CSV table of C-alpha atoms in Angstrom, one decimal:
chain,number,residue,atom,x,y,z
A,1,MET,CA,0.0,0.0,0.0
A,2,THR,CA,1.2,3.5,-0.8
A,3,ILE,CA,1.9,5.8,2.2
A,4,ARG,CA,-0.9,8.4,2.4
A,5,LEU,CA,-0.6,11.7,4.3
A,6,TYR,CA,-3.1,14.5,5.2
A,7,ASP,CA,-1.9,17.6,3.3
A,8,THR,CA,-3.0,20.8,5.0
A,9,SER,CA,-2.7,22.7,1.7
A,10,ALA,CA,-5.0,20.3,-0.2
A,11,ARG,CA,-7.2,19.7,2.8
A,12,GLN,CA,-7.3,16.0,2.1
A,13,THR,CA,-5.3,12.8,2.5
A,14,ARG,CA,-3.1,12.2,-0.6
A,15,ASP,CA,-0.9,9.4,-1.9
A,16,PHE,CA,2.7,10.2,-1.1
A,17,THR,CA,5.0,10.1,-4.2
A,18,PRO,CA,8.5,11.3,-3.5
A,19,LEU,CA,10.1,13.9,-5.7
A,20,VAL,CA,13.2,11.7,-5.8
A,21,PRO,CA,12.4,8.0,-6.0
A,22,GLY,CA,13.5,6.1,-2.9
A,23,CYS,CA,14.2,9.3,-0.9
A,24,VAL,CA,12.1,11.6,1.3
A,25,SER,CA,13.0,15.1,2.4
A,26,ILE,CA,11.4,16.6,5.5
A,27,TYR,CA,11.7,20.0,7.1
A,28,LEU,CA,10.3,20.5,10.6
A,29,CYS,CA,10.0,23.9,12.3
A,30,GLY,CA,11.9,23.1,15.5
A,31,ALA,CA,12.6,24.9,18.7
A,32,THR,CA,12.4,28.6,19.4
A,33,VAL,CA,14.8,28.6,22.3
A,34,GLN,CA,13.6,31.3,24.6
A,35,GLY,CA,12.8,28.7,27.3
A,36,ALA,CA,13.0,25.1,28.2
A,37,PRO,CA,10.7,22.7,26.4
A,38,HIS,CA,7.3,21.6,27.7
A,39,ILE,CA,5.6,18.4,26.6
A,40,GLY,CA,3.7,20.2,23.9
A,41,HIS,CA,7.0,21.2,22.2
A,42,ILE,CA,8.4,17.7,22.4
A,43,ARG,CA,5.2,16.2,21.0
A,44,SER,CA,5.9,17.8,17.6
A,45,GLY,CA,9.4,16.4,17.5
A,46,LEU,CA,8.1,13.0,18.6
A,47,ASN,CA,5.4,12.9,16.0
A,48,PHE,CA,7.9,13.6,13.2
A,49,ASP,CA,10.3,11.2,14.7
A,50,ILE,CA,7.7,8.5,14.2
A,51,MET,CA,7.2,9.7,10.6
A,52,GLN,CA,10.9,9.4,9.8
A,53,ARG,CA,11.1,6.0,11.4
A,54,TRP,CA,8.1,4.8,9.3
A,55,PHE,CA,9.6,6.1,6.1
A,56,ALA,CA,12.9,4.5,6.9
A,57,HIS,CA,11.1,1.2,7.7
A,58,ARG,CA,9.4,1.4,4.3
A,59,GLY,CA,12.9,1.6,2.7
A,60,TYR,CA,13.2,5.3,2.1
A,61,ASP,CA,16.5,7.2,2.5
A,62,VAL,CA,15.3,10.0,4.8
A,63,THR,CA,16.8,13.5,5.0
A,64,PHE,CA,15.3,15.2,8.1
A,65,ILE,CA,16.0,18.9,8.9
A,66,ARG,CA,14.9,20.3,12.2
A,67,ASN,CA,15.9,23.9,12.7
A,68,VAL,CA,16.6,26.0,15.8
A,69,THR,CA,15.3,29.5,15.9
A,70,ASP,CA,18.0,31.1,18.1
A,71,ILE,CA,17.1,34.8,17.6
A,72,ASP,CA,13.6,36.4,17.8
A,73,ASP,CA,11.7,38.9,19.8
A,74,LYS,CA,11.0,36.5,22.7
A,75,ILE,CA,14.7,35.6,23.1
A,76,ILE,CA,15.7,39.3,23.0
A,77,ALA,CA,13.0,40.1,25.6
A,78,LYS,CA,14.3,37.3,27.9
A,79,SER,CA,17.8,38.6,27.5
A,80,ALA,CA,16.8,42.1,28.7
A,81,GLU,CA,14.7,40.6,31.5
A,82,GLN,CA,17.5,38.3,32.8
A,83,GLY,CA,20.4,40.6,32.0
A,84,ARG,CA,22.1,37.7,30.1
A,85,PRO,CA,23.4,37.5,26.5
A,86,TRP,CA,20.8,36.4,24.0
A,87,TRP,CA,23.1,33.6,22.8
A,88,SER,CA,23.6,32.3,26.3
A,89,ILE,CA,19.8,31.9,26.8
A,90,GLY,CA,19.4,30.4,23.3
A,91,TYR,CA,22.2,27.8,23.7
A,92,GLU,CA,21.1,26.8,27.2
A,93,ASN,CA,17.6,26.1,26.0
A,94,GLU,CA,18.7,24.5,22.8
A,95,ARG,CA,20.6,21.9,24.9
A,96,ALA,CA,17.4,21.5,27.1
A,97,PHE,CA,15.4,20.7,23.9
A,98,ASN,CA,18.0,18.2,22.7
A,99,SER,CA,18.0,16.6,26.1
A,100,GLY,CA,14.2,16.3,26.0
A,101,TYR,CA,14.3,14.8,22.5
A,102,ASP,CA,17.0,12.3,23.5
A,103,ALA,CA,15.2,11.4,26.8
A,104,LEU,CA,12.1,10.4,24.8
A,105,GLY,CA,14.1,8.4,22.2
A,106,CYS,CA,13.9,10.7,19.2
A,107,LEU,CA,16.4,10.0,16.5
A,108,PRO,CA,18.8,12.9,15.7
A,109,PRO,CA,17.9,14.9,12.6
A,110,THR,CA,20.2,14.7,9.6
A,111,TYR,CA,21.0,18.4,10.1
A,112,GLU,CA,19.9,20.9,12.8
A,113,PRO,CA,20.7,24.4,11.5
A,114,ARG,CA,20.6,27.5,13.7
A,115,ALA,CA,19.0,30.6,12.2
A,116,THR,CA,21.9,32.9,13.1
A,117,GLY,CA,24.3,30.7,11.1
A,118,HIS,CA,22.4,31.5,7.8
A,119,ILE,CA,22.4,35.3,7.6
A,120,PRO,CA,24.1,35.3,4.1
A,121,GLU,CA,21.5,33.0,2.7
A,122,MET,CA,18.7,35.2,4.0
A,123,ILE,CA,20.4,38.3,2.5
A,124,GLU,CA,20.6,36.5,-0.8
A,125,MET,CA,16.9,35.6,-0.7
A,126,MET,CA,15.9,39.2,0.2
A,127,ARG,CA,18.0,40.6,-2.7
A,128,GLY,CA,16.2,38.2,-5.1
A,129,LEU,CA,12.8,39.1,-3.8
A,130,ILE,CA,13.5,42.9,-4.1
A,131,GLU,CA,14.8,42.4,-7.7
A,132,ARG,CA,11.6,40.5,-8.6
A,133,GLY,CA,9.3,43.2,-7.1
A,134,HIS,CA,8.1,41.1,-4.2
A,135,ALA,CA,9.9,43.0,-1.4
A,136,TYR,CA,11.1,46.5,-0.6
A,137,ALA,CA,13.3,48.3,1.9
A,138,ALA,CA,12.1,51.1,4.2
A,139,ASP,CA,13.8,52.7,7.2
A,140,GLY,CA,16.4,50.0,7.4
A,141,ASN,CA,13.7,47.3,7.3
A,142,VAL,CA,12.8,44.9,4.5
A,143,TYR,CA,9.2,43.9,3.9
A,144,PHE,CA,7.5,41.4,1.8
A,145,ASP,CA,4.7,42.9,-0.4
A,146,VAL,CA,1.8,40.4,0.2
A,147,ARG,CA,-0.2,41.8,-2.7
A,148,SER,CA,2.6,40.9,-5.1
A,149,TYR,CA,2.1,37.2,-4.6
A,150,ASP,CA,-1.2,35.8,-5.9
A,151,GLY,CA,-1.1,32.6,-3.9
A,152,TYR,CA,-0.9,34.3,-0.5
A,153,LEU,CA,-3.1,32.8,2.2
A,154,ALA,CA,-4.0,29.7,0.2
A,155,LEU,CA,-2.6,27.5,3.0
A,156,SER,CA,-4.7,29.1,5.8
A,157,ASN,CA,-7.7,29.7,3.5
A,158,GLN,CA,-8.1,33.3,4.5
A,159,GLU,CA,-9.2,36.4,2.6
A,160,LEU,CA,-6.5,39.1,2.2
A,161,ASP,CA,-9.1,41.9,2.8
A,162,ASN,CA,-9.9,40.4,6.3
A,163,LEU,CA,-6.3,39.8,7.3
A,164,LEU,CA,-4.8,41.2,10.4
A,165,GLN,CA,-1.0,40.7,10.1
A,166,PRO,CA,0.9,40.5,13.4
A,167,SER,CA,3.3,43.4,13.5
A,168,GLY,CA,6.3,44.2,15.7
A,169,GLU,CA,7.6,47.4,17.3
A,170,GLY,CA,9.7,49.5,15.0
A,171,GLU,CA,8.3,48.1,11.8
A,172,THR,CA,8.0,51.5,10.1
A,173,GLY,CA,7.7,52.4,6.4
A,174,LYS,CA,5.2,49.7,5.4
A,175,ARG,CA,3.3,50.3,2.2
A,176,ASP,CA,0.5,48.1,3.4
A,177,PRO,CA,-0.1,47.1,7.1
A,178,ARG,CA,-0.5,43.5,6.0
A,179,ASP,CA,3.1,43.3,4.7
A,180,PHE,CA,5.4,41.4,6.9
A,181,ALA,CA,9.0,42.0,8.0
A,182,MET,CA,11.8,39.9,6.6
A,183,TRP,CA,14.6,42.2,8.0
A,184,LYS,CA,14.3,44.4,11.1
A,185,ALA,CA,16.4,47.5,11.5
A,186,GLU,CA,18.8,47.6,14.4
A,187,LYS,CA,17.6,48.8,17.8
A,188,PRO,CA,19.9,50.0,20.6
A,189,GLY,CA,21.1,47.1,22.8
A,190,GLU,CA,19.8,44.4,20.5
A,191,PRO,CA,21.9,41.9,18.4
A,192,SER,CA,22.4,42.9,14.8
A,193,TRP,CA,24.2,41.9,11.6
A,194,GLU,CA,25.4,43.8,8.6
A,195,SER,CA,23.2,43.9,5.5
A,196,PRO,CA,22.9,46.0,2.3
A,197,TRP,CA,20.0,47.8,4.1
A,198,GLY,CA,21.9,48.6,7.3
A,199,ARG,CA,22.5,46.6,10.5
A,200,GLY,CA,19.6,44.6,11.7
A,201,ARG,CA,18.3,41.1,12.3
A,202,PRO,CA,16.2,38.6,10.4
A,203,GLY,CA,12.5,38.1,10.7
A,204,TRP,CA,11.3,34.7,11.9
A,205,HIS,CA,9.6,33.7,8.6
A,206,LEU,CA,12.7,34.4,6.4
A,207,GLU,CA,14.9,32.2,8.6
A,208,CYS,CA,13.0,29.0,7.6
A,209,SER,CA,12.6,29.9,3.9
A,210,ALA,CA,16.3,30.4,3.6
A,211,MET,CA,17.3,27.2,5.5
A,212,CYS,CA,14.8,25.1,3.5
A,213,HIS,CA,16.4,26.4,0.3
A,214,LYS,CA,19.9,25.7,1.6
A,215,TYR,CA,19.5,22.2,2.9
A,216,LEU,CA,16.7,20.8,0.7
A,217,GLY,CA,16.9,22.8,-2.5
A,218,ARG,CA,14.1,24.4,-4.6
A,219,ALA,CA,11.7,21.6,-3.9
A,220,PHE,CA,11.3,19.0,-1.1
A,221,ASP,CA,8.7,16.5,0.0
A,222,ILE,CA,7.3,17.5,3.4
A,223,HIS,CA,7.2,20.6,5.6
A,224,GLY,CA,5.9,20.0,9.1
A,225,GLY,CA,5.1,21.8,12.3
A,226,GLY,CA,2.3,22.5,14.8
A,227,ILE,CA,-1.1,23.8,13.7
A,228,ASP,CA,-0.4,27.1,15.3
A,229,LEU,CA,2.3,27.8,12.7
A,230,ILE,CA,-0.1,27.6,9.7
A,231,PHE,CA,-0.5,31.4,9.9
A,232,PRO,CA,1.4,33.5,9.9
A,233,HIS,CA,4.6,31.5,9.8
A,234,HIS,CA,4.0,28.9,7.2
A,235,GLU,CA,1.9,31.1,5.1
A,236,ASN,CA,4.7,33.7,5.0
A,237,GLU,CA,7.4,31.0,4.4
A,238,ILE,CA,5.5,29.9,1.3
A,239,ALA,CA,5.1,33.4,-0.1
A,240,GLN,CA,8.8,34.2,0.3
A,241,ALA,CA,10.0,30.9,-1.1
A,242,LYS,CA,7.7,30.7,-4.1
A,243,ALA,CA,8.1,34.4,-5.0
A,244,PHE,CA,11.8,33.7,-4.9
A,245,GLY,CA,11.3,30.9,-7.5
A,246,ASP,CA,11.3,27.8,-5.3
A,247,ASP,CA,8.6,25.1,-5.7
A,248,PHE,CA,9.0,24.6,-1.9
A,249,ALA,CA,7.1,21.9,0.0
A,250,ASN,CA,5.0,19.2,-1.8
A,251,PHE,CA,3.1,18.3,1.4
A,252,TRP,CA,2.2,20.3,4.5
A,253,VAL,CA,1.8,18.2,7.6
A,254,HIS,CA,0.7,19.7,10.9
A,255,ASN,CA,0.4,18.1,14.4
A,256,HIS,CA,-2.1,19.2,17.0
A,257,TRP,CA,-1.4,20.6,20.5
A,258,VAL,CA,-1.1,19.2,23.9
A,259,THR,CA,-3.9,21.1,25.8
A,260,MET,CA,-4.7,21.8,29.5
A,261,ALA,CA,-8.3,22.6,30.4
A,262,GLY,CA,-9.0,23.0,26.7
A,263,GLU,CA,-6.2,25.5,26.0
A,264,LYS,CA,-3.0,25.1,24.1
A,265,MET,CA,-0.1,24.4,26.5
A,266,ALA,CA,2.1,27.5,26.4
A,267,LYS,CA,4.6,29.2,28.7
A,268,SER,CA,2.8,32.5,28.2
A,269,LEU,CA,-0.4,31.0,29.6
A,270,GLY,CA,1.3,29.5,32.6
A,271,ASN,CA,0.0,26.1,31.9
A,272,SER,CA,3.1,24.3,30.6
A,273,VAL,CA,4.5,21.1,32.0
A,274,LEU,CA,8.3,20.9,31.5
A,275,VAL,CA,9.8,17.8,30.1
A,276,SER,CA,12.7,18.0,32.6
A,277,GLU,CA,10.2,17.8,35.5
A,278,MET,CA,8.0,15.1,33.9
A,279,ILE,CA,10.8,12.6,33.5
A,280,LYS,CA,11.6,12.9,37.2
A,281,THR,CA,8.2,11.4,38.0
A,282,TRP,CA,7.4,9.3,34.9
A,283,ARG,CA,9.6,6.9,33.0
A,284,PRO,CA,10.5,8.5,29.7
A,285,ILE,CA,9.3,5.5,27.7
A,286,VAL,CA,5.9,5.9,29.3
A,287,LEU,CA,5.9,9.6,28.5
A,288,ARG,CA,6.8,8.7,24.8
A,289,TYR,CA,3.9,6.2,24.8
A,290,TYR,CA,1.5,8.9,26.2
A,291,LEU,CA,2.6,11.6,23.7
A,292,GLY,CA,3.3,9.4,20.7
A,293,THR,CA,0.3,7.0,20.5
A,294,PRO,CA,-2.6,9.4,19.9
A,295,HIS,CA,-3.0,10.4,16.2
A,296,TYR,CA,-0.7,13.3,15.4
A,297,ARG,CA,-3.7,15.4,14.2
A,298,SER,CA,-5.7,15.0,17.4
A,299,ALA,CA,-5.3,17.1,20.5
A,300,ILE,CA,-4.0,15.5,23.7
A,301,GLU,CA,-5.7,16.8,26.9
A,302,TYR,CA,-3.1,16.6,29.6
A,303,SER,CA,-4.1,14.9,32.8
A,304,GLU,CA,-2.4,12.7,35.5
A,305,GLU,CA,-5.2,10.1,35.0
A,306,ALA,CA,-4.4,9.8,31.2
A,307,LEU,CA,-0.7,9.3,32.1
A,308,ARG,CA,-1.5,6.6,34.6
A,309,GLU,CA,-3.7,4.9,31.9
A,310,ALA,CA,-0.7,5.0,29.5
A,311,GLU,CA,1.5,3.6,32.1
A,312,SER,CA,-0.8,0.7,32.8
A,313,ALA,CA,-1.2,0.0,29.1
A,314,PHE,CA,2.5,0.0,28.5
A,315,ALA,CA,3.0,-2.2,31.6
A,316,ARG,CA,0.8,-4.9,30.0
A,317,ILE,CA,3.1,-4.9,26.9
A,318,GLU,CA,6.2,-5.0,29.1
A,319,GLY,CA,4.8,-7.8,31.2
A,320,PHE,CA,4.2,-9.9,28.1
A,321,ILE,CA,7.7,-9.3,26.8
A,322,GLN,CA,9.2,-10.4,30.1
A,323,ARG,CA,7.1,-13.5,30.4
A,324,VAL,CA,7.9,-14.7,26.9
A,325,ALA,CA,11.6,-14.0,27.4
A,326,GLU,CA,11.5,-16.2,30.5
A,327,LYS,CA,9.7,-18.9,28.6
A,328,ALA,CA,12.1,-18.7,25.7
A,329,GLY,CA,15.2,-18.6,28.0
A,330,GLY,CA,16.6,-15.4,26.5
A,331,VAL,CA,16.0,-12.4,24.3
A,332,VAL,CA,13.7,-12.9,21.3
A,333,GLU,CA,14.8,-10.8,18.3
A,334,ALA,CA,12.3,-8.6,16.4
A,335,ALA,CA,10.7,-9.9,13.3
A,336,ALA,CA,12.1,-8.6,10.0
A,337,GLU,CA,8.6,-7.3,9.0
A,338,VAL,CA,5.7,-5.9,10.8
A,339,PRO,CA,2.2,-7.6,10.5
A,340,PRO,CA,0.3,-6.4,7.4
A,341,ALA,CA,-2.5,-4.8,9.4
A,342,PHE,CA,0.0,-2.7,11.4
A,343,ALA,CA,1.7,-1.6,8.1
A,344,GLU,CA,-1.7,-0.7,6.6
A,345,ALA,CA,-2.6,1.5,9.6
A,346,MET,CA,0.8,3.3,9.5
A,347,ASP,CA,0.5,3.8,5.7
A,348,ASP,CA,-2.8,5.5,6.3
A,349,ASP,CA,-1.7,8.9,7.5
A,350,LEU,CA,0.5,7.5,10.3
A,351,GLY,CA,-2.5,5.8,12.0
A,352,VAL,CA,-0.7,5.1,15.3
A,353,PRO,CA,-3.8,4.5,17.3
A,354,GLN,CA,-4.9,1.7,14.9
A,355,ALA,CA,-1.4,0.4,14.8
A,356,LEU,CA,-1.3,0.3,18.6
A,357,ALA,CA,-4.5,-1.7,18.6
A,358,ILE,CA,-2.7,-4.3,16.5
A,359,ILE,CA,0.1,-4.4,19.1
A,360,HIS,CA,-2.3,-5.0,22.0
A,361,THR,CA,-4.2,-7.6,20.0
A,362,THR,CA,-0.9,-9.4,19.3
A,363,VAL,CA,0.0,-9.2,23.0
A,364,ARG,CA,-3.3,-10.8,23.9
A,365,GLN,CA,-2.7,-13.6,21.4
A,366,GLY,CA,0.8,-14.1,22.8
A,367,ASN,CA,-0.6,-14.3,26.4
A,368,SER,CA,-3.2,-16.9,25.2
A,369,ALA,CA,-0.3,-18.9,23.7
A,370,LEU,CA,1.6,-18.7,27.0
A,371,ALA,CA,-1.5,-19.9,28.9
A,372,ALA,CA,-1.7,-22.9,26.5
A,373,ASP,CA,2.0,-23.5,26.9
A,374,ASP,CA,2.5,-22.9,23.2
A,375,LYS,CA,6.1,-21.6,23.4
A,376,GLU,CA,6.5,-21.4,19.6
A,377,ALA,CA,3.4,-19.2,19.1
A,378,ALA,CA,4.3,-17.0,22.0
A,379,VAL,CA,7.8,-16.4,20.7
A,380,ALA,CA,6.4,-15.6,17.2
A,381,ARG,CA,4.0,-13.0,18.7
A,382,LEU,CA,6.8,-11.4,20.7
A,383,ALA,CA,8.9,-11.1,17.6
A,384,GLU,CA,6.1,-9.3,15.9
A,385,VAL,CA,5.4,-7.1,18.9
A,386,ARG,CA,9.1,-6.0,19.1
A,387,ALA,CA,9.1,-5.2,15.3
A,388,MET,CA,6.0,-3.0,15.8
A,389,LEU,CA,7.3,-1.3,18.9
A,390,GLY,CA,10.6,-0.6,17.2
A,391,VAL,CA,8.9,1.4,14.5
A,392,LEU,CA,7.2,3.5,17.2
A,393,GLY,CA,10.5,3.9,19.2
A,394,LEU,CA,8.8,2.0,22.1
A,395,ASP,CA,10.7,-1.3,22.3
A,396,PRO,CA,11.8,-1.6,25.9
A,397,LEU,CA,14.6,-4.0,24.9
A,398,ASP,CA,16.1,-1.4,22.6
A,399,ALA,CA,19.6,-0.2,23.7
A,400,HIS,CA,18.3,3.3,24.1
A,401,TRP,CA,16.0,2.3,27.0
A,402,ALA,CA,18.6,0.0,28.6
A,403,GLY,CA,18.5,0.4,32.4
A,404,GLU,CA,15.5,2.8,32.2
A,405,SER,CA,12.7,0.4,33.2
A,406,ASP,CA,13.2,0.3,36.9
A,407,ARG,CA,12.4,3.4,39.0
A,408,GLY,CA,15.0,4.1,41.6
A,409,GLU,CA,17.6,1.8,40.1
A,410,ASP,CA,20.0,2.4,43.0
A,411,LEU,CA,17.4,1.0,45.4
A,412,HIS,CA,16.2,-1.9,43.3
A,413,GLY,CA,18.6,-4.5,44.9
A,414,VAL,CA,17.5,-3.5,48.4
A,415,VAL,CA,13.8,-3.6,47.6
A,416,ASP,CA,14.3,-6.9,45.8
A,417,THR,CA,15.9,-8.5,48.9
A,418,LEU,CA,13.1,-7.3,51.2
A,419,VAL,CA,10.3,-8.4,48.8
A,420,ARG,CA,12.0,-11.8,48.5
A,421,LEU,CA,11.8,-12.3,52.2
A,422,VAL,CA,8.1,-11.6,52.2
A,423,LEU,CA,7.6,-13.8,49.2
A,424,ASP,CA,9.4,-16.6,51.0
A,425,GLN,CA,6.9,-16.3,53.8
A,426,ARG,CA,4.0,-16.4,51.3
A,427,GLN,CA,5.5,-19.6,49.7
A,428,SER,CA,5.8,-21.2,53.1
A,429,ALA,CA,2.1,-20.4,53.7
A,430,ARG,CA,1.2,-22.0,50.3
A,431,GLU,CA,3.2,-25.1,51.1
A,432,ARG,CA,1.3,-25.7,54.3
A,433,LYS,CA,-1.9,-24.9,52.4
A,434,ASP,CA,-2.7,-21.8,54.5
A,435,TRP,CA,-4.2,-20.1,51.5
A,436,ALA,CA,-5.7,-17.2,53.6
A,437,ALA,CA,-2.3,-16.2,54.9
A,438,ALA,CA,-0.8,-16.5,51.4
A,439,ASP,CA,-3.5,-14.3,49.9
A,440,ALA,CA,-3.2,-11.8,52.7
A,441,ILE,CA,0.5,-11.4,52.0
A,442,ARG,CA,-0.1,-11.0,48.3
A,443,ASP,CA,-2.8,-8.4,48.9
A,444,GLN,CA,-0.5,-6.4,51.3
A,445,LEU,CA,2.2,-6.3,48.7
A,446,GLN,CA,-0.3,-5.1,46.0
A,447,GLN,CA,-1.5,-2.4,48.3
A,448,SER,CA,2.1,-1.2,48.6
A,449,GLY,CA,2.3,-0.8,44.9
A,450,LEU,CA,3.8,-4.1,43.9
A,451,VAL,CA,2.3,-6.6,41.4
A,452,ILE,CA,3.0,-10.3,42.1
A,453,GLU,CA,2.9,-12.8,39.4
A,454,ASP,CA,3.5,-16.6,39.8
A,455,SER,CA,5.7,-17.9,36.9
A,456,PRO,CA,7.2,-21.3,36.2
A,457,SER,CA,10.5,-20.1,37.7
A,458,GLY,CA,8.8,-18.8,40.8
A,459,PRO,CA,7.0,-15.6,41.9
A,460,ARG,CA,8.0,-12.3,40.2
A,461,TRP,CA,7.4,-8.8,41.4
A,462,THR,CA,7.1,-5.6,39.4
A,463,LEU,CA,6.1,-2.0,40.3
A,464,GLY,CA,2.4,-1.5,39.6
A,465,PRO,CA,0.8,1.6,38.1
A,466,ARG,CA,0.6,4.5,40.5
């Protein structure tokens, strides 16, 4: 089956045909590094991580660009507020973003360019747009003339006459209030670079158009980002790039937000949940399961209850993996191919919820095989489960997650010794057929947060969901 993706620009799901056979090129609007990442930020990177994993599984050679916006109004405001250099704030938060991506198992991008490293490319693009009559200089600023490009607002499906273009302080000399800044004239105390129009700094939209052109050329397959970027950012990117002569992106793919009380998670609203804090409480692989398994175009309403449900669901998968490994006497390798139903779900606009249902169905089949003492069938199901989890970056036996599965690893040995003493007492009660005492011990352990399972090799304990 051909991979199909929902294209925001076409407002429908389309068959994906790569511009270069066997290759796929993806540009994702990455971090604006004015602050540390919350789980809404990381969701976008995680969704497109799953996309690149699936394309790679399907045999494509993937080029994945995820940029870093390291200069903008918010970073400059933070610099003034904190009395720190803008680049210090940007670099600190860039590292925080990369730590968050890594903690949740995101593969590194092919390239991760910073905006400030591409001022020459931005100047070249502005020159070309001015020469073609699509841009003009005024008071040290450079603006894009939105009326000069006929396709403007096609992505967001707006009417130009009704447009209210966001505008920043100091944007003087506009011919039309709807024109947007590509270059902003220098202001006292702010970072600036030399340009033919005087010292200044780039506008946000220009940064991405120039970096797409540099790393992916005049045409590429997929441009991604959050739905909040459709306007003005992506709309303005398209206008600049196409007016410059680029074909630009063939598909536009947008992920939805993580919300809290129905509102988009954002630092400015004071409702953000930082990744660095979340992974102190929740296992990163569980957080990946929580953020990565809903469909990328659906909103995730944040709640502790939903996280606990994700933890319980993933624990069922892990429990199956552990039981089969014990039965098989060692690690079971992943199958070379995923089941056809899983592939069909993923091919259909990255249908992770449907694909996840296949995983849980396969786990249930494997558990039935274990109950029937059918080792061969159980091992076959585990091989399929590992293959599917690997595509989603959720295989707990993958080297990335090694040593991650136990909370409080430094205390695990101590707890294990204490639990074994209690389990020995339970076993003694079972041997003398004091079932009431054995059940009471088991119930007390469960109330303390432990799950006890009787296996052929003896009782086994795990931490239960909180």
